[in-house]
PDB file of C-alpha atoms in Angstrom:
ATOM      1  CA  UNK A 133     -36.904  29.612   2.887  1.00  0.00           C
ATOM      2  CA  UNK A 134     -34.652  30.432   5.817  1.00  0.00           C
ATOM      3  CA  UNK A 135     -36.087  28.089   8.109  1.00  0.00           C
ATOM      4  CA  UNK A 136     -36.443  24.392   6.730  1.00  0.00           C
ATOM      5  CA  UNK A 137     -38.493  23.134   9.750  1.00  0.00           C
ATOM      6  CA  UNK A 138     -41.261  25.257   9.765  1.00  0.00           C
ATOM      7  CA  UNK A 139     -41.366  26.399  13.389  1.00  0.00           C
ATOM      8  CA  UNK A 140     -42.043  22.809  13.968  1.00  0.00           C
ATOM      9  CA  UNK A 141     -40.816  23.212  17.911  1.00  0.00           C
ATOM     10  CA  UNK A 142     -40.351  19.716  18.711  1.00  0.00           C
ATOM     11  CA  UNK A 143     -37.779  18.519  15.697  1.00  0.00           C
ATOM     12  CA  UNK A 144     -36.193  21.744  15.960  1.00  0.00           C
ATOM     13  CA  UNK A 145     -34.707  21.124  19.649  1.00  0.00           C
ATOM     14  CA  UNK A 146     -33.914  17.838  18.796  1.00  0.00           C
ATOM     15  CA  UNK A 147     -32.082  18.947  15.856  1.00  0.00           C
ATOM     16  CA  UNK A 148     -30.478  21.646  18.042  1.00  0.00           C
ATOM     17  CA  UNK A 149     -29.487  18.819  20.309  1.00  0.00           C
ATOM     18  CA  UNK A 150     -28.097  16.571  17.997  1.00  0.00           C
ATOM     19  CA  UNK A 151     -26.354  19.217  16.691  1.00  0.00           C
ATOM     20  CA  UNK A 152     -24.837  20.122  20.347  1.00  0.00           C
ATOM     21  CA  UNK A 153     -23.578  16.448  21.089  1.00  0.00           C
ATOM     22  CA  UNK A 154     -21.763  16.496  17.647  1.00  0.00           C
ATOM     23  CA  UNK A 155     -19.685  19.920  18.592  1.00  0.00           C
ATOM     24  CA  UNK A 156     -19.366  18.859  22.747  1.00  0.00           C
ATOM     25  CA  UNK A 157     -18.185  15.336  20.648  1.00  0.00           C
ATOM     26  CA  UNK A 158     -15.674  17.043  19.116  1.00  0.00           C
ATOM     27  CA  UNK A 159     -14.782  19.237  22.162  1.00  0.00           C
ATOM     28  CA  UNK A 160     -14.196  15.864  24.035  1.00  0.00           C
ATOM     29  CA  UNK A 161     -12.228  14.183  21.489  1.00  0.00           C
ATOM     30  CA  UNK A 162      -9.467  17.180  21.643  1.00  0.00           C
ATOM     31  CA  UNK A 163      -9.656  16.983  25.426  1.00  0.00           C
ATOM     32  CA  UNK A 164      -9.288  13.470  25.175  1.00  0.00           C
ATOM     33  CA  UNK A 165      -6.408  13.324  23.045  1.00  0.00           C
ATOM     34  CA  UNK A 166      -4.677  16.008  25.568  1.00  0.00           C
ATOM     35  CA  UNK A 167      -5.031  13.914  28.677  1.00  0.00           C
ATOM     36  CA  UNK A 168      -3.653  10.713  26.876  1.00  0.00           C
ATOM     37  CA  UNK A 169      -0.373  12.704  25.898  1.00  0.00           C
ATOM     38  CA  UNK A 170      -0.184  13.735  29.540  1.00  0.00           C
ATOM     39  CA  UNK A 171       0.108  10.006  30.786  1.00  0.00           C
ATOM     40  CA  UNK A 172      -3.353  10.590  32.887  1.00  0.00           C
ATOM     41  CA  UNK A 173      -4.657   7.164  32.048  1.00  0.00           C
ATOM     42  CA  UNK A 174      -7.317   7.011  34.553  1.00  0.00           C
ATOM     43  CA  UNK A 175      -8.921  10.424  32.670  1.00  0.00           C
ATOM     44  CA  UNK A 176      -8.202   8.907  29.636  1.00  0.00           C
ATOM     45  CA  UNK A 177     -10.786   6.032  30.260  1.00  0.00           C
ATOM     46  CA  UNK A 178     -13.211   8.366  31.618  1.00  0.00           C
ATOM     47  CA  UNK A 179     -12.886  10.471  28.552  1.00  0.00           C
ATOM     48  CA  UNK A 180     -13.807   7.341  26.394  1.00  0.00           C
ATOM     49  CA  UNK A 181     -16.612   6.612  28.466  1.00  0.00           C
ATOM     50  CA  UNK A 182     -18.595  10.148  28.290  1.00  0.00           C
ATOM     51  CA  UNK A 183     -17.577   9.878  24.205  1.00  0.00           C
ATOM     52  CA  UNK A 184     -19.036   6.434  24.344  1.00  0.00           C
ATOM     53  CA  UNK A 185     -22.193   7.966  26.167  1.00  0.00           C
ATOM     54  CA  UNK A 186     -22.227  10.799  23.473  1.00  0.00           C
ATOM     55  CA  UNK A 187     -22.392   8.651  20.795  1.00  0.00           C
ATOM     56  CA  UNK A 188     -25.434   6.450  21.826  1.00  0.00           C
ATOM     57  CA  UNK A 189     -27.112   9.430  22.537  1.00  0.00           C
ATOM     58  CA  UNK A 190     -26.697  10.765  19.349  1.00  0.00           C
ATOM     59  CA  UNK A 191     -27.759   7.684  17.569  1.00  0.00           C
ATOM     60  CA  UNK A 192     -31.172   7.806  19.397  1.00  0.00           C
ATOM     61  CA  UNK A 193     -31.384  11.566  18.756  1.00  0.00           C
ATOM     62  CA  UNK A 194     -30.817  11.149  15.141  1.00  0.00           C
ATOM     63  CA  UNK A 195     -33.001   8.033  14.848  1.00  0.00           C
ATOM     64  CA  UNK A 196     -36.112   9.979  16.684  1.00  0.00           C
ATOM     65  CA  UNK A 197     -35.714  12.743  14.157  1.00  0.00           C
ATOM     66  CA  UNK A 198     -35.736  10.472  11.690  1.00  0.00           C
ATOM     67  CA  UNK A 199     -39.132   8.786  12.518  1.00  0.00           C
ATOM     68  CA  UNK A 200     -40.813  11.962  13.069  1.00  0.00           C
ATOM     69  CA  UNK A 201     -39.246  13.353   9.855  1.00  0.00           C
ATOM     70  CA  UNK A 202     -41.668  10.334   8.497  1.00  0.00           C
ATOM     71  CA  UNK A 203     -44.498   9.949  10.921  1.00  0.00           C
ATOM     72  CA  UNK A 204     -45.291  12.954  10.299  1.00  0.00           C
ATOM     73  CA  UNK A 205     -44.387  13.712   6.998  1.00  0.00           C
ATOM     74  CA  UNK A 206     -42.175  16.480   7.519  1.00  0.00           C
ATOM     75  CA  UNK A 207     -40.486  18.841   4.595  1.00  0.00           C
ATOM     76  CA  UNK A 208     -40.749  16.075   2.189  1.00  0.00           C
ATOM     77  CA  UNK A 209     -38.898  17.990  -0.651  1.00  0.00           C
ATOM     78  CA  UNK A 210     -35.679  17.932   1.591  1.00  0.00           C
ATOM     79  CA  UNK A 211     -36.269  14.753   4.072  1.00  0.00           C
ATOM     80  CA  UNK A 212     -33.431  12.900   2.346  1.00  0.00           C
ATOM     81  CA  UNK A 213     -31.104  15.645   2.105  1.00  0.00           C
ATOM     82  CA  UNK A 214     -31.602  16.205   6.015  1.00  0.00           C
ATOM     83  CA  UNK A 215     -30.950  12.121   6.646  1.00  0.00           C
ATOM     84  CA  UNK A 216     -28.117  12.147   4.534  1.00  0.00           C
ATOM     85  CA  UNK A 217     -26.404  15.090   6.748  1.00  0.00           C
ATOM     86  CA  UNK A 218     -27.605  13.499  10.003  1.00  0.00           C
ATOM     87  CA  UNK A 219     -26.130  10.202   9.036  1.00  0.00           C
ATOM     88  CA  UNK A 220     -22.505  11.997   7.925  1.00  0.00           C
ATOM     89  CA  UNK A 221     -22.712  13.902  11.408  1.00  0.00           C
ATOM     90  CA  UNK A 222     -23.718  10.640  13.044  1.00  0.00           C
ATOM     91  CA  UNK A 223     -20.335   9.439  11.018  1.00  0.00           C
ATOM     92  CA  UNK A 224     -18.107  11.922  12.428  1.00  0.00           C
ATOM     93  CA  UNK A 225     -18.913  11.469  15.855  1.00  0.00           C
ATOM     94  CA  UNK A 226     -18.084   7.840  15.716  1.00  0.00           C
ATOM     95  CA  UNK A 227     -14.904   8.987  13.986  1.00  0.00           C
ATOM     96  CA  UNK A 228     -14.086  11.070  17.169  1.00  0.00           C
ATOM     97  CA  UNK A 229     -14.448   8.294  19.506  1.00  0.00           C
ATOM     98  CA  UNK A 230     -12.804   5.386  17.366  1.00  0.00           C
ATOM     99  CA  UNK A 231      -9.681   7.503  17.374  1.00  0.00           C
ATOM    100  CA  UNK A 232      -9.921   8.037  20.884  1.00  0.00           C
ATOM    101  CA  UNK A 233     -10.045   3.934  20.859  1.00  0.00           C
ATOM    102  CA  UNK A 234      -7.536   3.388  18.904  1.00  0.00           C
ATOM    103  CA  UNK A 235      -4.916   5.664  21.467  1.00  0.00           C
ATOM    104  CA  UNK A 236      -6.467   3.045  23.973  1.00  0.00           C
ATOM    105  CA  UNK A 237      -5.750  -0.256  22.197  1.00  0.00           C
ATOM    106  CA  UNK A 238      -2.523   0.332  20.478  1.00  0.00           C
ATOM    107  CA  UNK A 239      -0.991   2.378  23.658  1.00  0.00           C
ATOM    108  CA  UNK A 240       0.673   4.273  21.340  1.00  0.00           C
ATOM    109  CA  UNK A 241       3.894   5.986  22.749  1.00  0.00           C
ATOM    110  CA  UNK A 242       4.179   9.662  21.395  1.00  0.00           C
ATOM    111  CA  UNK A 243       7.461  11.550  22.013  1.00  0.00           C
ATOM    112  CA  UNK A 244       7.266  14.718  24.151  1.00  0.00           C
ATOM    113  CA  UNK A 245       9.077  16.619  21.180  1.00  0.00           C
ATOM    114  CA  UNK A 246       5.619  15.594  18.826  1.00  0.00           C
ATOM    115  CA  UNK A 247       3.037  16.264  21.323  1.00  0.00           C
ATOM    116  CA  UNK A 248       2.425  20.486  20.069  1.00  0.00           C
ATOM    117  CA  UNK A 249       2.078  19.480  16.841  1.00  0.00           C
ATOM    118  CA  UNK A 250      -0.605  16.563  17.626  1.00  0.00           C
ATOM    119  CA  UNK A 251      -2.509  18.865  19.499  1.00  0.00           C
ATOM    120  CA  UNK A 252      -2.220  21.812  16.860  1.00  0.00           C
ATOM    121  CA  UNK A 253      -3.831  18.735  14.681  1.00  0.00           C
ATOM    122  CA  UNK A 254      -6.285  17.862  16.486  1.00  0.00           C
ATOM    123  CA  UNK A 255      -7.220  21.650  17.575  1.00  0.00           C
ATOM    124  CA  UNK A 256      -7.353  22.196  13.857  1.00  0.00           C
ATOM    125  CA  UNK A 257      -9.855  19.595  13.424  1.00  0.00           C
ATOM    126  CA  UNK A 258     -11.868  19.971  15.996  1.00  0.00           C
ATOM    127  CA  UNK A 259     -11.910  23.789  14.117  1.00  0.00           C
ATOM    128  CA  UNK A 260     -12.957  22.213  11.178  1.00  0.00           C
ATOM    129  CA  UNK A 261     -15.806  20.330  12.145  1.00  0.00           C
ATOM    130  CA  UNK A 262     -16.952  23.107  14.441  1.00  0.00           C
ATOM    131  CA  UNK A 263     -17.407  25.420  11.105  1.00  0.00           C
ATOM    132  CA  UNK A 264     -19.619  22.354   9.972  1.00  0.00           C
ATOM    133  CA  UNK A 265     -21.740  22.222  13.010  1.00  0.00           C
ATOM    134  CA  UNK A 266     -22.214  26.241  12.503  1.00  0.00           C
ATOM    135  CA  UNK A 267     -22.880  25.388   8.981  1.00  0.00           C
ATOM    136  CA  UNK A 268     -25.511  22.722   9.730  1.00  0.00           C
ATOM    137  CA  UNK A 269     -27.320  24.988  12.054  1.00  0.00           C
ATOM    138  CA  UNK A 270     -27.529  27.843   9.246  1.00  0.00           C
ATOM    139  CA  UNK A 271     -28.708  24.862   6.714  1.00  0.00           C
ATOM    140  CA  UNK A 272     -31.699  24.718   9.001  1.00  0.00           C
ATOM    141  CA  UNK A 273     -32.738  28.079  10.601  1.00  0.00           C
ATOM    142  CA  UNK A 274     -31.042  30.684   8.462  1.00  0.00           C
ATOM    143  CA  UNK A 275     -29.596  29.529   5.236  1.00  0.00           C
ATOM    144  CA  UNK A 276     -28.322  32.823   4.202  1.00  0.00           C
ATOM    145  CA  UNK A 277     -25.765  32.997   6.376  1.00  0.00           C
ATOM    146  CA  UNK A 278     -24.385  29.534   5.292  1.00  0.00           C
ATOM    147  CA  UNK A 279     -22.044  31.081   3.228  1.00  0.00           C
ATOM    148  CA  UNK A 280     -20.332  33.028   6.706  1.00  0.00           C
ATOM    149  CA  UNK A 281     -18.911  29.159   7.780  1.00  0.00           C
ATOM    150  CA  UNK A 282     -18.844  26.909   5.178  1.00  0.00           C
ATOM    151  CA  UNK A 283     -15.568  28.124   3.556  1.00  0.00           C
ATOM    152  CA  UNK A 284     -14.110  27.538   7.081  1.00  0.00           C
ATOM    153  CA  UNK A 285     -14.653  23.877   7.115  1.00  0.00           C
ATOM    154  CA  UNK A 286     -11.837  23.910   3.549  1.00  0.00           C
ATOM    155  CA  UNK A 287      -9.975  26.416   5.367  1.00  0.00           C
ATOM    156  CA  UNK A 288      -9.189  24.394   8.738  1.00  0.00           C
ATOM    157  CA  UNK A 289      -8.871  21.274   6.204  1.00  0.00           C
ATOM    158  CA  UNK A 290      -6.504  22.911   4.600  1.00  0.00           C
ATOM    159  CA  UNK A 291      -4.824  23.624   7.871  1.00  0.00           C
ATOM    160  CA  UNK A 292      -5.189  20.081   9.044  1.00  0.00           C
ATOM    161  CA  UNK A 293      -3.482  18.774   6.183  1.00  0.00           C
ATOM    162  CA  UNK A 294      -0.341  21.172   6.120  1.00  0.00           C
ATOM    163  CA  UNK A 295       0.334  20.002   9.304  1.00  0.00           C
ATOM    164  CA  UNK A 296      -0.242  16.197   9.068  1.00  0.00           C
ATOM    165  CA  UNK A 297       2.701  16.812   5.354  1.00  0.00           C
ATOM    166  CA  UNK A 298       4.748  18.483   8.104  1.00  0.00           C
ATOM    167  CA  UNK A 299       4.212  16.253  10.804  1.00  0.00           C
ATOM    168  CA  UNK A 300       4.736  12.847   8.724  1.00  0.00           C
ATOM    169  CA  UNK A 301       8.023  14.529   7.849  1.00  0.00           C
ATOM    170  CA  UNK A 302       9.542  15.003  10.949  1.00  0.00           C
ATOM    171  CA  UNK A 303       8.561  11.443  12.192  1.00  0.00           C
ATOM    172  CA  UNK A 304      10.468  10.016   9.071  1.00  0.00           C
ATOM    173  CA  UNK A 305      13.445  11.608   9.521  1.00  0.00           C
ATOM    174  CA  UNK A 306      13.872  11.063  13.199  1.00  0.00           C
ATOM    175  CA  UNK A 307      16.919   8.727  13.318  1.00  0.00           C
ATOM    176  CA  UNK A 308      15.695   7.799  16.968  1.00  0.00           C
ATOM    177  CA  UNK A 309      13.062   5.829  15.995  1.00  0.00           C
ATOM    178  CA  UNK A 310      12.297   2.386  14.193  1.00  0.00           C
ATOM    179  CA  UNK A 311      10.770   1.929  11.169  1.00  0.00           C
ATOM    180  CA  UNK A 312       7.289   0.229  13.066  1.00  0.00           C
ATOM    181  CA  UNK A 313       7.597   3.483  15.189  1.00  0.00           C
ATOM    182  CA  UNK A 314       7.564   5.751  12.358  1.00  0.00           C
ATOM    183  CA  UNK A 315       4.928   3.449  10.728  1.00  0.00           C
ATOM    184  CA  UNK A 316       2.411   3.435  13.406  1.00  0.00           C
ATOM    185  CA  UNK A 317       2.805   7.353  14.208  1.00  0.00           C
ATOM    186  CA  UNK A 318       2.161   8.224  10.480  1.00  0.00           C
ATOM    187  CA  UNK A 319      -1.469   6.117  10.666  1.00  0.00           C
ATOM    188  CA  UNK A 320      -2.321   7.586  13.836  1.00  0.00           C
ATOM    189  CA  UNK A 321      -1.741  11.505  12.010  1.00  0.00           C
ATOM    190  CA  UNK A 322      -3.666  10.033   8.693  1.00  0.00           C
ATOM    191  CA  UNK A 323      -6.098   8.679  10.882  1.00  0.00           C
ATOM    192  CA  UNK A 324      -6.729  12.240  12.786  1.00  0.00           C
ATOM    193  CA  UNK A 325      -6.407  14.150   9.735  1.00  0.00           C
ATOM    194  CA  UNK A 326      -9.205  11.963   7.746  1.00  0.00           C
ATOM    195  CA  UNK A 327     -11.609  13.262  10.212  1.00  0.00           C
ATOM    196  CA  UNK A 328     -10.915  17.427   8.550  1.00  0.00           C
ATOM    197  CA  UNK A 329     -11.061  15.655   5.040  1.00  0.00           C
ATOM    198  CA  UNK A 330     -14.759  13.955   5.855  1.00  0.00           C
ATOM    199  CA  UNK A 331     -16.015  16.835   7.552  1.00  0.00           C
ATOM    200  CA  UNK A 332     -14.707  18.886   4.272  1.00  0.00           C
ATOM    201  CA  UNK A 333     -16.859  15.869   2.456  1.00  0.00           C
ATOM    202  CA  UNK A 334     -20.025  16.611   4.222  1.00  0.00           C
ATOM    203  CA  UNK A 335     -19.933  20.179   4.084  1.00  0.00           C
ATOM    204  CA  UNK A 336     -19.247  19.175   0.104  1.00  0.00           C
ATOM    205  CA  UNK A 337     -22.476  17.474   0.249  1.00  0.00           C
ATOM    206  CA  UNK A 338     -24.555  20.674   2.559  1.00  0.00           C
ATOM    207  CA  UNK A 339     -23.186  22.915  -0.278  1.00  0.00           C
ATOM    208  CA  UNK A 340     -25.171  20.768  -2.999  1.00  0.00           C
ATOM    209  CA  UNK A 341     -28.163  20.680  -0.355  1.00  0.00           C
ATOM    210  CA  UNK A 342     -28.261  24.616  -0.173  1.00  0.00           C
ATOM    211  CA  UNK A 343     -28.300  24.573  -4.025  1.00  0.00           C
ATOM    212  CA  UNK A 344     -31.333  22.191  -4.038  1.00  0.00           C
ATOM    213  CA  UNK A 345     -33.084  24.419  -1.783  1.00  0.00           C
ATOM    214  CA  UNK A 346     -32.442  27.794  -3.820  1.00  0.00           C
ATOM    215  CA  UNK A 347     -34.240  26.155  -6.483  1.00  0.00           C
TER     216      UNK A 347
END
C-alpha cells in the first residue's frame, strides 16, 4: 500500500517532477515578491518569465501523466483521486504566478514600514504549500508518513492568516494613507493569503484520499 504507482519508473519521475516545479514554483513566487518590494523591476520581469515557464511546464507534465494514467490503465481504483490532486497542484501554481501578475499590472506601491510583514506572509505560505508538496510525495511513495506533514499545511495556514488579521489592521489605521490605498493593499494580503487557505483545501481533499486508500 505504501507505494501507489507500483514501481512503475516512468510515471513516478514525472510525478516527482511535477511535484518539483510546484515547490521551485513556490520558491520563485517568494523570491519574486522580494525583488518587487526592492524596486528591482528589471528582476521582477525576469521572475515572471521563469514562473511563466514553470507553469507551462507543469501543465504538460501533468497532462502526460494524465494520458499515461489512461493509456495504460494505471491504478484504476485511485486514477481520479490522483487527477483531482494534480489538477489542485496545477491550481496553485497558477495562483503563484497570477499574484506575481497582479504586483505587475496594478504597480502596487507598498510602504517600506509593511514590507517584513508581506514577506513574513508570503514566507508563511510558501511554508504552507511546501508541507503539501511533502505531503503529496508521501500520498504516493510512503503513505505512512503522511501524517508527519499534513498537519503542517493547517499549521502555516493558521500562521498565514494571523498575520494577514494583523496586517489588514495596521493598513486601516494608518492615517497616511487613502481609503483606495488601504483598499487595494487589503486585496493584495487576501489575495496572498487565499493561496495558504487552498493549499489547506487540497491537503483537505489528500486527507479524504488517504482514507480511501486505507480501505
Amino acid at each position: 500500500m505504501d507505494n501507489i504507482l507500483k514501481k512503475n519508473t516512468t510515471i513516478e519521475k514525472e510525478i516527482d517532477d511535477f511535484l518539483n516545479q510546484f515547490s521551485e514554483a513556490g520558491l520563485l513566487f517568494k523570491s519574486g515578491v522580494d525583488i518587487y518590494l526592492s524596486g528591482k523591476k528589471d528582476r521582477f520581469q525576469r521572475t515572471i518569465d521563469e514562473i511563466t515557464q514553470m507553469e507551462h511546464k507543469g501543465d504538460a507534465l501533468r497532462r502526460s501523466i494524465e494520458e499515461k494514467l489512461y493509456r495504460k490503465t494505471l491504478i484504476p481504483e485511485s486514477r481520479g483521486d490522483v487527477l483531482d490532486l494534480l489538477e489542485s497542484l496545477d491550481a496553485l501554481i497558477d495562483r503563484f504566478k497570477g499574484t506575481l501578475y497582479r504586483f505587475d499590472i496594478e504597480c502596487i506601491e507598498i510602504d517600506p514600514k509593511f514590507h517584513d510583514d508581506f514577506k513574513e506572509l508570503v514566507r508563511n505560505v510558501v511554508n504552507a504549500s511546501e508541507a503539501l508538496v511533502q505531503s503529496s510525495r508521501c500520498f504516493f511513495k510512503d503513505i505512512s508518513s503522511i501524517a508527519n506533514y499534513m498537519h503542517k499545511v493547517s499549521f502555516w495556514e493558521t500562521e498565514c492568516d494571523k498575520i494577514s488579521t494583523m496586517l489588514q489592521k495596521r493598513i486601516f489605521r494608518d492615517t497616511e494613507l487613502r481609503l483606495s490605498q488601504k483598499m487595494q493593499l487589503r486585496d493584495f494580503v487576501r489575495h496572498i493569503d487565499k493561496i495558504a487557505d487552498r493549499a489547506e483545501d487540497v491537503a483537505d481533499d489528500l486527507s479524504i484520499f488517504v482514507i480511501k486508500r486505507s480501505l
